[in-house]
């Protein structure tokens, strides 16, 4: 009888977590459409508004969830502030590269970057945390390295957009683990710190009549305000959903967004995708299959709260 009482609650939590995480990944997958809509606006101004308009949403959710106590403790800790400043810098670099890449028709490279990201995280864990890799994980990393080499030889240069996105987000995830607060509280702390220079920059533009907010049309104003929700809503959905899911489930679901981005780039944005890119992506997909199988074989069952994207 006891198991009959507990199981529905566990199933309900898993289902709710799945729906929350799915909502986050679908929104991330559709994000290139929004970034294309703001591509005519200056990159730094878009990033500044993305930060500023995320603050009230993140704060409202934190108050609604009743999770303000540990946030208050974090803002009194110099160490927490310093680490949040570092992670905030890393995620803002990641955002800037992502927004820029889509605006200049390099969306395929962003998809590749987020495919590579979990494999980069494996390397970071092994190099900095002493985590041991099994044979499948080593093979997966090797295939990813071959894919990067193929693209490098073909283009005559490293696929720096993909690598910068993958490594900046892997570094963000690594250092984000040092913050002694949850993902939603950490996100608010990060955007709150970033909002100081971001708001100063916006005010500077407005005062000098160089902005695309007050001095522009209503469409641009709405798009800039909308940068807040499109940034914070999927992050917060993921933060709450990941806590209710197994690590293996999140590990598989994380491929939803880059797959959507890849399909949008090739089928809708009509970005070039030749034989070399096809070979590289095939190698990455094979590497991710190995990585996923390795994860499932490990039978990871604990709920997780991963760092927001």
Coordinates of N, CA and C in Angstrom, one line a residue, residues 39-265:
X39 N 18.2 41.3 -35.2 CA 19.5 41.4 -35.8 C 19.8 42.8 -36.4
X40 N 18.8 43.6 -36.7 CA 19.1 44.9 -37.2 C 19.5 45.9 -36.1
X41 N 19.4 45.5 -34.8 CA 19.8 46.4 -33.7 C 21.2 46.1 -33.3
X42 N 21.9 47.1 -32.7 CA 23.2 46.9 -32.2 C 23.4 45.8 -31.2
X43 N 24.4 45.0 -31.4 CA 24.6 43.8 -30.5 C 24.6 44.1 -29.0
X44 N 25.4 45.1 -28.6 CA 25.6 45.5 -27.2 C 24.3 46.0 -26.6
X45 N 23.5 46.7 -27.4 CA 22.2 47.2 -26.9 C 21.2 46.1 -26.7
X46 N 21.2 45.1 -27.6 CA 20.4 43.9 -27.4 C 20.8 43.2 -26.1
X47 N 22.1 42.9 -25.9 CA 22.5 42.2 -24.7 C 22.1 43.0 -23.5
X48 N 22.3 44.3 -23.5 CA 22.0 45.1 -22.3 C 20.5 45.0 -22.0
X49 N 19.6 45.1 -23.0 CA 18.2 44.9 -22.7 C 17.8 43.5 -22.3
X50 N 18.6 42.5 -22.8 CA 18.3 41.1 -22.5 C 18.6 41.0 -21.0
X51 N 19.6 41.7 -20.5 CA 19.9 41.6 -19.0 C 18.9 42.3 -18.2
X52 N 18.7 43.6 -18.5 CA 17.9 44.5 -17.7 C 16.5 44.0 -17.5
X53 N 15.8 43.5 -18.6 CA 14.5 43.1 -18.6 C 14.3 41.6 -18.0
X54 N 15.4 41.0 -17.8 CA 15.4 39.7 -17.1 C 15.3 39.8 -15.6
X55 N 15.7 40.9 -15.1 CA 15.8 41.1 -13.6 C 14.4 41.1 -13.0
X56 N 13.4 41.8 -13.5 CA 12.1 41.8 -12.8 C 11.4 40.4 -12.9
X57 N 11.6 39.7 -14.0 CA 11.0 38.4 -14.1 C 11.7 37.4 -13.2
X58 N 13.0 37.4 -13.1 CA 13.7 36.5 -12.2 C 13.3 36.8 -10.8
X59 N 13.2 38.1 -10.4 CA 12.9 38.5 -9.0 C 11.5 38.1 -8.7
X60 N 10.6 38.2 -9.6 CA 9.2 37.9 -9.3 C 9.0 36.4 -9.1
X61 N 9.7 35.6 -9.9 CA 9.6 34.1 -9.8 C 10.2 33.7 -8.4
X62 N 11.3 34.3 -8.0 CA 12.0 34.0 -6.8 C 11.0 34.3 -5.6
X63 N 10.4 35.4 -5.6 CA 9.4 35.8 -4.6 C 8.3 34.8 -4.6
X64 N 7.7 34.5 -5.7 CA 6.6 33.6 -5.9 C 7.0 32.2 -5.3
X65 N 8.2 31.8 -5.6 CA 8.6 30.5 -5.1 C 9.0 30.5 -3.6
X66 N 9.1 31.6 -3.0 CA 9.5 31.7 -1.6 C 10.9 31.4 -1.4
X67 N 11.8 31.7 -2.3 CA 13.2 31.3 -2.2 C 14.1 32.5 -2.0
X68 N 13.7 33.5 -1.3 CA 14.5 34.7 -1.1 C 15.5 34.7 0.0
X69 N 15.4 33.7 0.9 CA 16.2 33.7 2.1 C 17.7 33.4 1.7
X70 N 17.9 32.4 0.9 CA 19.3 32.1 0.6 C 19.9 33.1 -0.4
X71 N 19.0 33.8 -1.2 CA 19.5 34.9 -2.0 C 20.0 36.0 -1.2
X72 N 19.3 36.4 -0.1 CA 19.7 37.4 0.7 C 21.0 37.1 1.4
X73 N 21.2 35.8 1.7 CA 22.5 35.4 2.3 C 23.6 35.5 1.3
X74 N 23.3 35.2 0.0 CA 24.4 35.3 -1.0 C 24.8 36.7 -1.3
X75 N 23.9 37.6 -1.3 CA 24.3 39.0 -1.6 C 25.1 39.6 -0.4
X76 N 25.1 39.0 0.7 CA 26.0 39.4 1.8 C 27.3 38.8 1.9
X77 N 27.5 37.8 0.9 CA 28.8 37.1 0.9 C 29.7 37.6 -0.2
X78 N 30.9 38.2 0.1 CA 31.8 38.7 -0.9 C 32.2 37.5 -1.9
X79 N 32.4 36.3 -1.3 CA 32.8 35.2 -2.2 C 31.7 34.9 -3.2
X80 N 30.5 34.9 -2.8 CA 29.4 34.6 -3.7 C 29.2 35.7 -4.7
X81 N 29.4 36.9 -4.3 CA 29.3 38.0 -5.3 C 30.4 37.9 -6.3
X82 N 31.7 37.6 -5.9 CA 32.8 37.4 -6.8 C 32.6 36.3 -7.8
X83 N 32.1 35.2 -7.3 CA 31.9 34.0 -8.2 C 30.7 34.3 -9.1
X84 N 29.7 35.0 -8.6 CA 28.5 35.4 -9.5 C 29.0 36.4 -10.6
X85 N 29.9 37.2 -10.2 CA 30.4 38.2 -11.2 C 31.2 37.4 -12.3
X86 N 31.9 36.4 -11.9 CA 32.7 35.6 -12.9 C 31.7 34.8 -13.8
X87 N 30.7 34.2 -13.2 CA 29.7 33.4 -14.1 C 28.9 34.3 -14.9
X88 N 28.6 35.5 -14.4 CA 27.8 36.5 -15.2 C 28.6 36.9 -16.4
X89 N 29.9 37.1 -16.2 CA 30.7 37.5 -17.3 C 30.8 36.4 -18.4
X90 N 30.9 35.2 -18.0 CA 31.0 34.0 -18.9 C 29.7 33.9 -19.7
X91 N 28.6 34.0 -19.0 CA 27.3 33.8 -19.7 C 27.0 35.0 -20.6
X92 N 27.4 36.2 -20.3 CA 27.2 37.3 -21.1 C 28.1 37.2 -22.4
X93 N 29.3 36.6 -22.3 CA 30.1 36.4 -23.5 C 29.4 35.3 -24.4
X94 N 28.9 34.3 -23.7 CA 28.1 33.3 -24.5 C 26.9 33.9 -25.2
X95 N 26.2 34.7 -24.5 CA 25.0 35.4 -25.2 C 25.4 36.2 -26.3
X96 N 26.5 37.0 -26.1 CA 26.9 37.9 -27.2 C 27.4 37.2 -28.5
X97 N 28.1 36.1 -28.3 CA 28.5 35.3 -29.4 C 27.3 34.7 -30.1
X98 N 26.4 34.2 -29.4 CA 25.2 33.5 -29.9 C 24.4 34.5 -30.7
X99 N 24.1 35.7 -30.2 CA 23.3 36.7 -30.8 C 24.0 37.2 -32.1
X100 N 25.3 37.4 -32.0 CA 26.0 37.9 -33.2 C 26.0 36.8 -34.3
X101 N 26.3 35.6 -33.9 CA 26.4 34.5 -34.9 C 25.1 34.4 -35.7
X102 N 24.0 34.5 -35.0 CA 22.7 34.4 -35.7 C 22.5 35.6 -36.6
X103 N 22.9 36.7 -36.2 CA 22.6 38.0 -37.0 C 23.5 38.0 -38.3
X104 N 24.6 37.2 -38.3 CA 25.4 37.2 -39.5 C 25.3 35.8 -40.2
X105 N 24.2 35.1 -40.0 CA 23.9 33.9 -40.7 C 24.9 32.8 -40.5
X106 N 25.2 32.6 -39.2 CA 26.1 31.5 -38.8 C 25.4 30.6 -37.7
X107 N 24.1 30.4 -37.9 CA 23.3 29.7 -37.0 C 23.7 28.2 -36.9
X108 N 24.1 27.6 -38.0 CA 24.5 26.2 -38.0 C 25.7 26.1 -37.0
X109 N 26.6 27.0 -37.0 CA 27.7 26.9 -36.1 C 27.3 27.0 -34.6
X110 N 26.2 27.7 -34.3 CA 25.7 27.8 -33.0 C 25.2 26.4 -32.6
X111 N 24.5 25.8 -33.5 CA 23.9 24.4 -33.2 C 25.1 23.5 -32.9
X112 N 26.1 23.5 -33.7 CA 27.3 22.6 -33.5 C 27.9 22.9 -32.2
X113 N 28.0 24.2 -31.8 CA 28.6 24.5 -30.5 C 27.8 23.9 -29.3
X114 N 26.5 23.9 -29.4 CA 25.7 23.3 -28.3 C 25.7 21.8 -28.3
X115 N 25.9 21.2 -29.5 CA 26.1 19.8 -29.6 C 27.4 19.4 -28.9
X116 N 28.4 20.2 -29.2 CA 29.8 19.9 -28.6 C 29.8 20.1 -27.1
X117 N 29.0 21.0 -26.6 CA 29.1 21.4 -25.2 C 29.1 20.2 -24.2
X118 N 28.2 19.2 -24.3 CA 28.4 18.2 -23.2 C 29.7 17.4 -23.3
X119 N 30.2 17.3 -24.5 CA 31.5 16.6 -24.7 C 32.6 17.4 -24.1
X120 N 32.5 18.8 -24.3 CA 33.5 19.6 -23.7 C 33.4 19.6 -22.1
X121 N 32.2 19.5 -21.6 CA 32.0 19.4 -20.2 C 32.7 18.1 -19.6
X122 N 32.7 17.0 -20.4 CA 33.3 15.8 -20.0 C 34.8 16.0 -19.8
X123 N 35.4 16.7 -20.8 CA 36.8 17.0 -20.8 C 37.2 17.9 -19.6
X124 N 36.3 19.0 -19.4 CA 36.6 19.9 -18.2 C 36.5 19.1 -16.9
X125 N 35.5 18.2 -16.8 CA 35.4 17.4 -15.6 C 36.6 16.5 -15.3
X126 N 37.2 16.0 -16.4 CA 38.3 15.1 -16.3 C 39.6 15.9 -16.0
X127 N 39.7 17.1 -16.6 CA 40.9 17.9 -16.4 C 41.0 18.6 -15.1
X128 N 39.8 19.1 -14.7 CA 39.8 20.0 -13.5 C 39.3 19.3 -12.3
X129 N 38.5 18.3 -12.4 CA 37.9 17.7 -11.3 C 38.4 16.2 -11.0
X130 N 39.2 15.8 -12.0 CA 39.8 14.4 -11.8 C 38.8 13.3 -12.1
X131 N 37.7 13.6 -12.8 CA 36.7 12.6 -13.1 C 37.3 11.6 -14.2
X132 N 37.1 10.4 -13.9 CA 37.6 9.4 -14.9 C 36.6 9.1 -16.0
X133 N 37.2 9.0 -17.2 CA 36.4 8.7 -18.4 C 36.4 7.2 -18.7
X134 N 35.2 6.7 -19.1 CA 35.2 5.3 -19.6 C 35.6 5.3 -21.1
X135 N 35.6 4.1 -21.6 CA 36.1 4.0 -23.0 C 35.1 4.7 -24.0
X136 N 33.8 4.6 -23.8 CA 32.9 5.2 -24.6 C 33.0 6.8 -24.6
X137 N 33.2 7.3 -23.4 CA 33.4 8.8 -23.3 C 34.7 9.2 -24.0
X138 N 35.7 8.5 -23.9 CA 37.0 8.8 -24.6 C 36.8 8.8 -26.1
X139 N 36.1 7.7 -26.5 CA 35.8 7.6 -28.0 C 34.9 8.8 -28.4
X140 N 33.9 9.2 -27.6 CA 33.1 10.3 -28.0 C 33.8 11.6 -28.1
X141 N 34.7 11.9 -27.2 CA 35.6 13.1 -27.2 C 36.5 13.0 -28.4
X142 N 37.0 11.8 -28.8 CA 37.9 11.7 -29.9 C 37.1 12.0 -31.2
X143 N 35.9 11.5 -31.3 CA 35.1 11.8 -32.5 C 34.8 13.3 -32.7
X144 N 34.5 13.9 -31.5 CA 34.3 15.4 -31.6 C 35.5 16.1 -32.0
X145 N 36.7 15.7 -31.5 CA 37.9 16.3 -32.0 C 38.2 16.1 -33.5
X146 N 37.8 14.9 -34.0 CA 38.0 14.7 -35.4 C 37.0 15.6 -36.2
X147 N 35.8 15.8 -35.7 CA 34.9 16.6 -36.4 C 35.4 18.1 -36.5
X148 N 35.9 18.6 -35.4 CA 36.5 19.9 -35.3 C 37.7 20.0 -36.3
X149 N 38.5 19.0 -36.4 CA 39.6 18.9 -37.3 C 39.2 19.0 -38.7
X150 N 38.1 18.2 -39.1 CA 37.6 18.2 -40.4 C 37.1 19.6 -40.8
X151 N 36.4 20.3 -39.9 CA 35.9 21.6 -40.2 C 37.1 22.6 -40.4
X152 N 38.1 22.4 -39.5 CA 39.3 23.3 -39.5 C 40.0 23.2 -40.9
X153 N 40.3 22.0 -41.3 CA 41.0 21.7 -42.5 C 40.2 22.3 -43.7
X154 N 38.9 22.1 -43.7 CA 38.1 22.6 -44.8 C 38.0 24.1 -44.9
X155 N 37.9 24.8 -43.8 CA 37.8 26.2 -43.8 C 39.1 26.9 -43.7
X156 N 40.1 26.2 -43.3 CA 41.5 26.8 -43.1 C 41.6 27.6 -41.8
X157 N 40.6 27.4 -40.9 CA 40.7 28.0 -39.6 C 39.7 27.2 -38.7
X158 N 40.0 27.4 -37.4 CA 39.1 26.7 -36.4 C 37.7 27.2 -36.5
X159 N 36.7 26.4 -36.2 CA 35.3 26.8 -36.1 C 35.1 27.5 -34.8
X160 N 35.6 28.7 -34.7 CA 35.7 29.4 -33.4 C 34.4 29.7 -32.8
X161 N 33.4 30.0 -33.6 CA 32.0 30.3 -33.0 C 31.5 29.1 -32.2
X162 N 31.6 27.9 -32.8 CA 31.1 26.7 -32.1 C 32.0 26.4 -30.9
X163 N 33.3 26.5 -31.0 CA 34.2 26.2 -29.9 C 34.0 27.3 -28.8
X164 N 33.8 28.5 -29.1 CA 33.6 29.6 -28.1 C 32.4 29.4 -27.3
X165 N 31.3 29.0 -28.1 CA 30.0 28.8 -27.4 C 30.1 27.6 -26.4
X166 N 30.7 26.5 -26.9 CA 30.9 25.3 -26.1 C 31.7 25.5 -24.9
X167 N 32.9 26.1 -25.1 CA 33.8 26.3 -24.0 C 33.3 27.3 -23.0
X168 N 32.7 28.4 -23.5 CA 32.2 29.4 -22.5 C 31.1 28.9 -21.7
X169 N 30.2 28.1 -22.3 CA 29.1 27.5 -21.5 C 29.6 26.4 -20.6
X170 N 30.6 25.6 -21.0 CA 31.2 24.6 -20.1 C 31.9 25.3 -18.9
X171 N 32.6 26.4 -19.2 CA 33.2 27.1 -18.1 C 32.2 27.7 -17.2
X172 N 31.1 28.2 -17.7 CA 30.0 28.8 -16.9 C 29.4 27.7 -16.0
X173 N 29.2 26.5 -16.6 CA 28.6 25.4 -15.8 C 29.6 25.0 -14.7
X174 N 30.9 25.0 -15.0 CA 31.9 24.5 -14.0 C 31.9 25.5 -12.8
X175 N 32.0 26.8 -13.1 CA 32.1 27.8 -12.0 C 30.8 28.0 -11.4
X176 N 29.7 27.8 -12.1 CA 28.4 28.0 -11.5 C 28.1 27.1 -10.3
X177 N 28.7 25.9 -10.4 CA 28.6 24.9 -9.3 C 29.2 25.4 -8.0
X178 N 30.0 26.4 -8.0 CA 30.6 26.9 -6.8 C 29.7 27.8 -6.1
X179 N 28.7 28.3 -6.7 CA 27.7 29.2 -6.0 C 26.8 28.4 -5.1
X180 N 26.8 28.7 -3.8 CA 26.0 27.9 -2.9 C 24.5 28.2 -2.8
X181 N 24.0 28.5 -4.0 CA 22.5 28.8 -4.1 C 22.0 28.1 -5.4
X182 N 20.7 28.0 -5.4 CA 20.1 27.3 -6.5 C 20.2 28.0 -7.8
X183 N 19.8 27.3 -9.0 CA 19.9 28.0 -10.3 C 19.1 29.3 -10.4
X184 N 17.8 29.3 -9.9 CA 17.0 30.5 -10.1 C 17.6 31.6 -9.3
X185 N 18.0 31.4 -8.0 CA 18.6 32.4 -7.2 C 19.9 32.9 -7.9
X186 N 20.7 32.0 -8.4 CA 22.0 32.3 -9.0 C 21.8 33.2 -10.3
X187 N 20.7 32.8 -11.0 CA 20.4 33.6 -12.3 C 20.1 35.0 -11.9
X188 N 19.2 35.2 -10.9 CA 18.9 36.6 -10.5 C 20.1 37.3 -10.0
X189 N 21.0 36.7 -9.2 CA 22.2 37.4 -8.8 C 23.1 37.8 -10.0
X190 N 23.2 36.9 -11.0 CA 24.0 37.2 -12.1 C 23.4 38.4 -12.9
X191 N 22.1 38.3 -13.2 CA 21.6 39.4 -14.1 C 21.5 40.7 -13.2
X192 N 21.4 40.6 -11.9 CA 21.4 41.8 -11.1 C 22.8 42.5 -11.1
X193 N 23.8 41.7 -11.1 CA 25.2 42.3 -11.2 C 25.4 42.9 -12.6
X194 N 25.0 42.1 -13.6 CA 25.1 42.6 -15.0 C 24.3 43.8 -15.3
X195 N 23.2 44.0 -14.6 CA 22.3 45.1 -14.9 C 22.8 46.5 -14.6
X196 N 23.8 46.5 -13.7 CA 24.4 47.8 -13.3 C 25.1 48.4 -14.6
X197 N 26.1 47.7 -15.2 CA 26.7 48.3 -16.4 C 25.7 48.4 -17.6
X198 N 24.8 47.4 -17.7 CA 23.8 47.3 -18.8 C 22.9 48.5 -18.7
X199 N 22.3 48.8 -17.5 CA 21.4 50.0 -17.4 C 22.2 51.3 -17.6
X200 N 23.4 51.4 -17.2 CA 24.2 52.6 -17.4 C 24.4 52.8 -18.9
X201 N 24.6 51.7 -19.6 CA 24.8 51.8 -21.1 C 23.5 52.3 -21.8
X202 N 22.4 51.7 -21.3 CA 21.1 52.1 -21.9 C 20.8 53.5 -21.7
X203 N 21.1 54.0 -20.5 CA 20.8 55.4 -20.1 C 21.7 56.3 -21.0
X204 N 23.0 55.9 -21.1 CA 23.9 56.7 -21.9 C 23.4 56.8 -23.4
X205 N 22.9 55.7 -23.9 CA 22.4 55.8 -25.3 C 21.1 56.7 -25.4
X206 N 20.3 56.6 -24.4 CA 19.0 57.4 -24.4 C 19.4 58.9 -24.3
X207 N 20.3 59.2 -23.4 CA 20.6 60.6 -23.2 C 21.3 61.2 -24.4
X208 N 22.0 60.4 -25.2 CA 22.7 60.9 -26.4 C 21.9 60.7 -27.7
X209 N 20.6 60.2 -27.5 CA 19.8 60.0 -28.6 C 20.3 58.9 -29.6
X210 N 21.1 58.0 -29.1 CA 21.6 56.9 -29.9 C 20.9 55.6 -29.7
X211 N 19.9 55.6 -28.9 CA 19.2 54.3 -28.5 C 18.2 53.9 -29.6
X212 N 17.8 52.6 -29.5 CA 16.7 52.1 -30.3 C 15.5 51.7 -29.5
X213 N 15.5 52.4 -28.3 CA 14.4 52.1 -27.4 C 13.4 53.3 -27.3
X214 N 13.8 54.3 -26.7 CA 12.9 55.5 -26.6 C 12.9 56.3 -27.9
X215 N 14.0 56.4 -28.5 CA 14.2 57.2 -29.8 C 13.7 56.4 -31.0
X216 N 13.3 55.2 -30.9 CA 13.0 54.4 -32.1 C 11.5 54.1 -32.1
X217 N 11.1 53.2 -33.0 CA 9.7 52.9 -33.2 C 9.2 52.0 -32.1
X218 N 7.9 51.8 -32.0 CA 7.3 50.9 -31.0 C 7.7 49.5 -31.2
X219 N 7.9 49.1 -32.5 CA 8.3 47.7 -32.7 C 9.6 47.3 -32.1
X220 N 10.6 48.2 -32.3 CA 11.9 48.0 -31.7 C 11.9 48.0 -30.2
X221 N 11.1 48.9 -29.6 CA 10.9 49.0 -28.2 C 10.4 47.7 -27.6
X222 N 9.3 47.1 -28.3 CA 8.7 45.9 -27.9 C 9.7 44.7 -28.0
X223 N 10.5 44.7 -29.1 CA 11.5 43.7 -29.3 C 12.6 43.7 -28.2
X224 N 13.0 44.9 -27.8 CA 14.0 45.0 -26.8 C 13.5 44.6 -25.4
X225 N 12.3 45.0 -25.1 CA 11.6 44.5 -23.8 C 11.5 43.0 -23.8
X226 N 11.1 42.5 -25.0 CA 10.9 41.0 -25.1 C 12.1 40.2 -24.9
X227 N 13.3 40.9 -25.0 CA 14.6 40.1 -24.8 C 14.6 39.6 -23.4
X228 N 14.0 40.2 -22.5 CA 14.0 39.7 -21.1 C 13.2 38.4 -20.9
X229 N 11.9 38.3 -21.3 CA 11.2 37.1 -21.2 C 11.8 35.9 -22.0
X230 N 12.3 36.2 -23.3 CA 12.9 35.1 -24.1 C 14.2 34.6 -23.5
X231 N 14.8 35.4 -22.6 CA 16.0 35.0 -21.9 C 15.7 34.2 -20.6
X232 N 14.9 34.9 -19.8 CA 14.6 34.4 -18.4 C 13.6 33.2 -18.3
X233 N 12.6 33.2 -19.2 CA 11.5 32.2 -19.0 C 12.1 30.8 -19.2
X234 N 12.8 30.5 -20.4 CA 13.3 29.2 -20.5 C 14.3 28.8 -19.5
X235 N 15.1 29.7 -19.0 CA 16.1 29.4 -18.0 C 15.4 29.0 -16.7
X236 N 14.3 29.7 -16.3 CA 13.6 29.4 -15.1 C 12.8 28.1 -15.2
X237 N 12.2 27.9 -16.4 CA 11.5 26.6 -16.6 C 12.5 25.4 -16.4
X238 N 13.7 25.6 -17.0 CA 14.7 24.6 -16.9 C 15.1 24.4 -15.5
X239 N 15.3 25.5 -14.7 CA 15.8 25.4 -13.4 C 14.8 24.6 -12.5
X240 N 13.5 24.8 -12.7 CA 12.5 24.1 -11.9 C 12.3 22.6 -12.4
X241 N 12.4 22.5 -13.7 CA 12.2 21.2 -14.3 C 13.3 20.2 -14.0
X242 N 14.5 20.7 -14.1 CA 15.7 19.8 -13.9 C 15.7 19.2 -12.5
X243 N 15.2 19.9 -11.5 CA 15.2 19.3 -10.2 C 14.4 18.1 -10.0
X244 N 13.4 17.9 -10.9 CA 12.4 16.8 -10.8 C 12.8 15.7 -11.8
X245 N 13.9 15.8 -12.5 CA 14.2 14.8 -13.5 C 15.5 14.1 -13.2
X246 N 15.7 12.9 -13.8 CA 16.9 12.2 -13.7 C 18.0 12.8 -14.6
X247 N 19.2 12.7 -14.2 CA 20.3 13.2 -15.0 C 20.3 12.7 -16.4
X248 N 20.0 11.4 -16.6 CA 20.0 10.7 -17.9 C 18.9 11.3 -18.8
X249 N 17.7 11.7 -18.2 CA 16.7 12.3 -18.9 C 17.1 13.7 -19.5
X250 N 17.7 14.5 -18.6 CA 18.2 15.8 -19.0 C 19.2 15.6 -20.1
X251 N 20.1 14.6 -19.9 CA 21.2 14.4 -20.9 C 20.7 14.2 -22.3
X252 N 19.5 13.5 -22.4 CA 19.0 13.2 -23.7 C 18.2 14.5 -24.2
X253 N 17.5 15.1 -23.3 CA 16.6 16.2 -23.7 C 17.5 17.4 -24.2
X254 N 18.7 17.5 -23.7 CA 19.5 18.7 -24.1 C 19.8 18.8 -25.6
X255 N 19.6 17.7 -26.3 CA 19.8 17.7 -27.8 C 18.6 18.3 -28.5
X256 N 17.5 18.5 -27.8 CA 16.3 19.0 -28.5 C 16.6 20.4 -29.1
X257 N 17.1 21.3 -28.3 CA 17.3 22.7 -28.8 C 18.3 22.8 -29.9
X258 N 19.5 22.2 -29.8 CA 20.4 22.4 -31.0 C 19.9 21.7 -32.2
X259 N 19.1 20.6 -32.1 CA 18.6 20.0 -33.3 C 17.6 20.9 -33.9
X260 N 16.7 21.6 -33.1 CA 15.8 22.5 -33.7 C 16.5 23.7 -34.4
X261 N 17.6 24.2 -33.7 CA 18.3 25.3 -34.2 C 19.0 24.9 -35.6
X262 N 19.5 23.7 -35.6 CA 20.1 23.1 -36.8 C 19.1 23.1 -38.0
X263 N 18.0 22.5 -37.7 CA 16.9 22.4 -38.7 C 16.4 23.8 -39.2
X264 N 16.3 24.7 -38.3 CA 15.9 26.1 -38.6 C 16.9 26.7 -39.5
X265 N 18.2 26.6 -39.2 CA 19.3 27.2 -39.9 C 19.3 26.7 -41.4

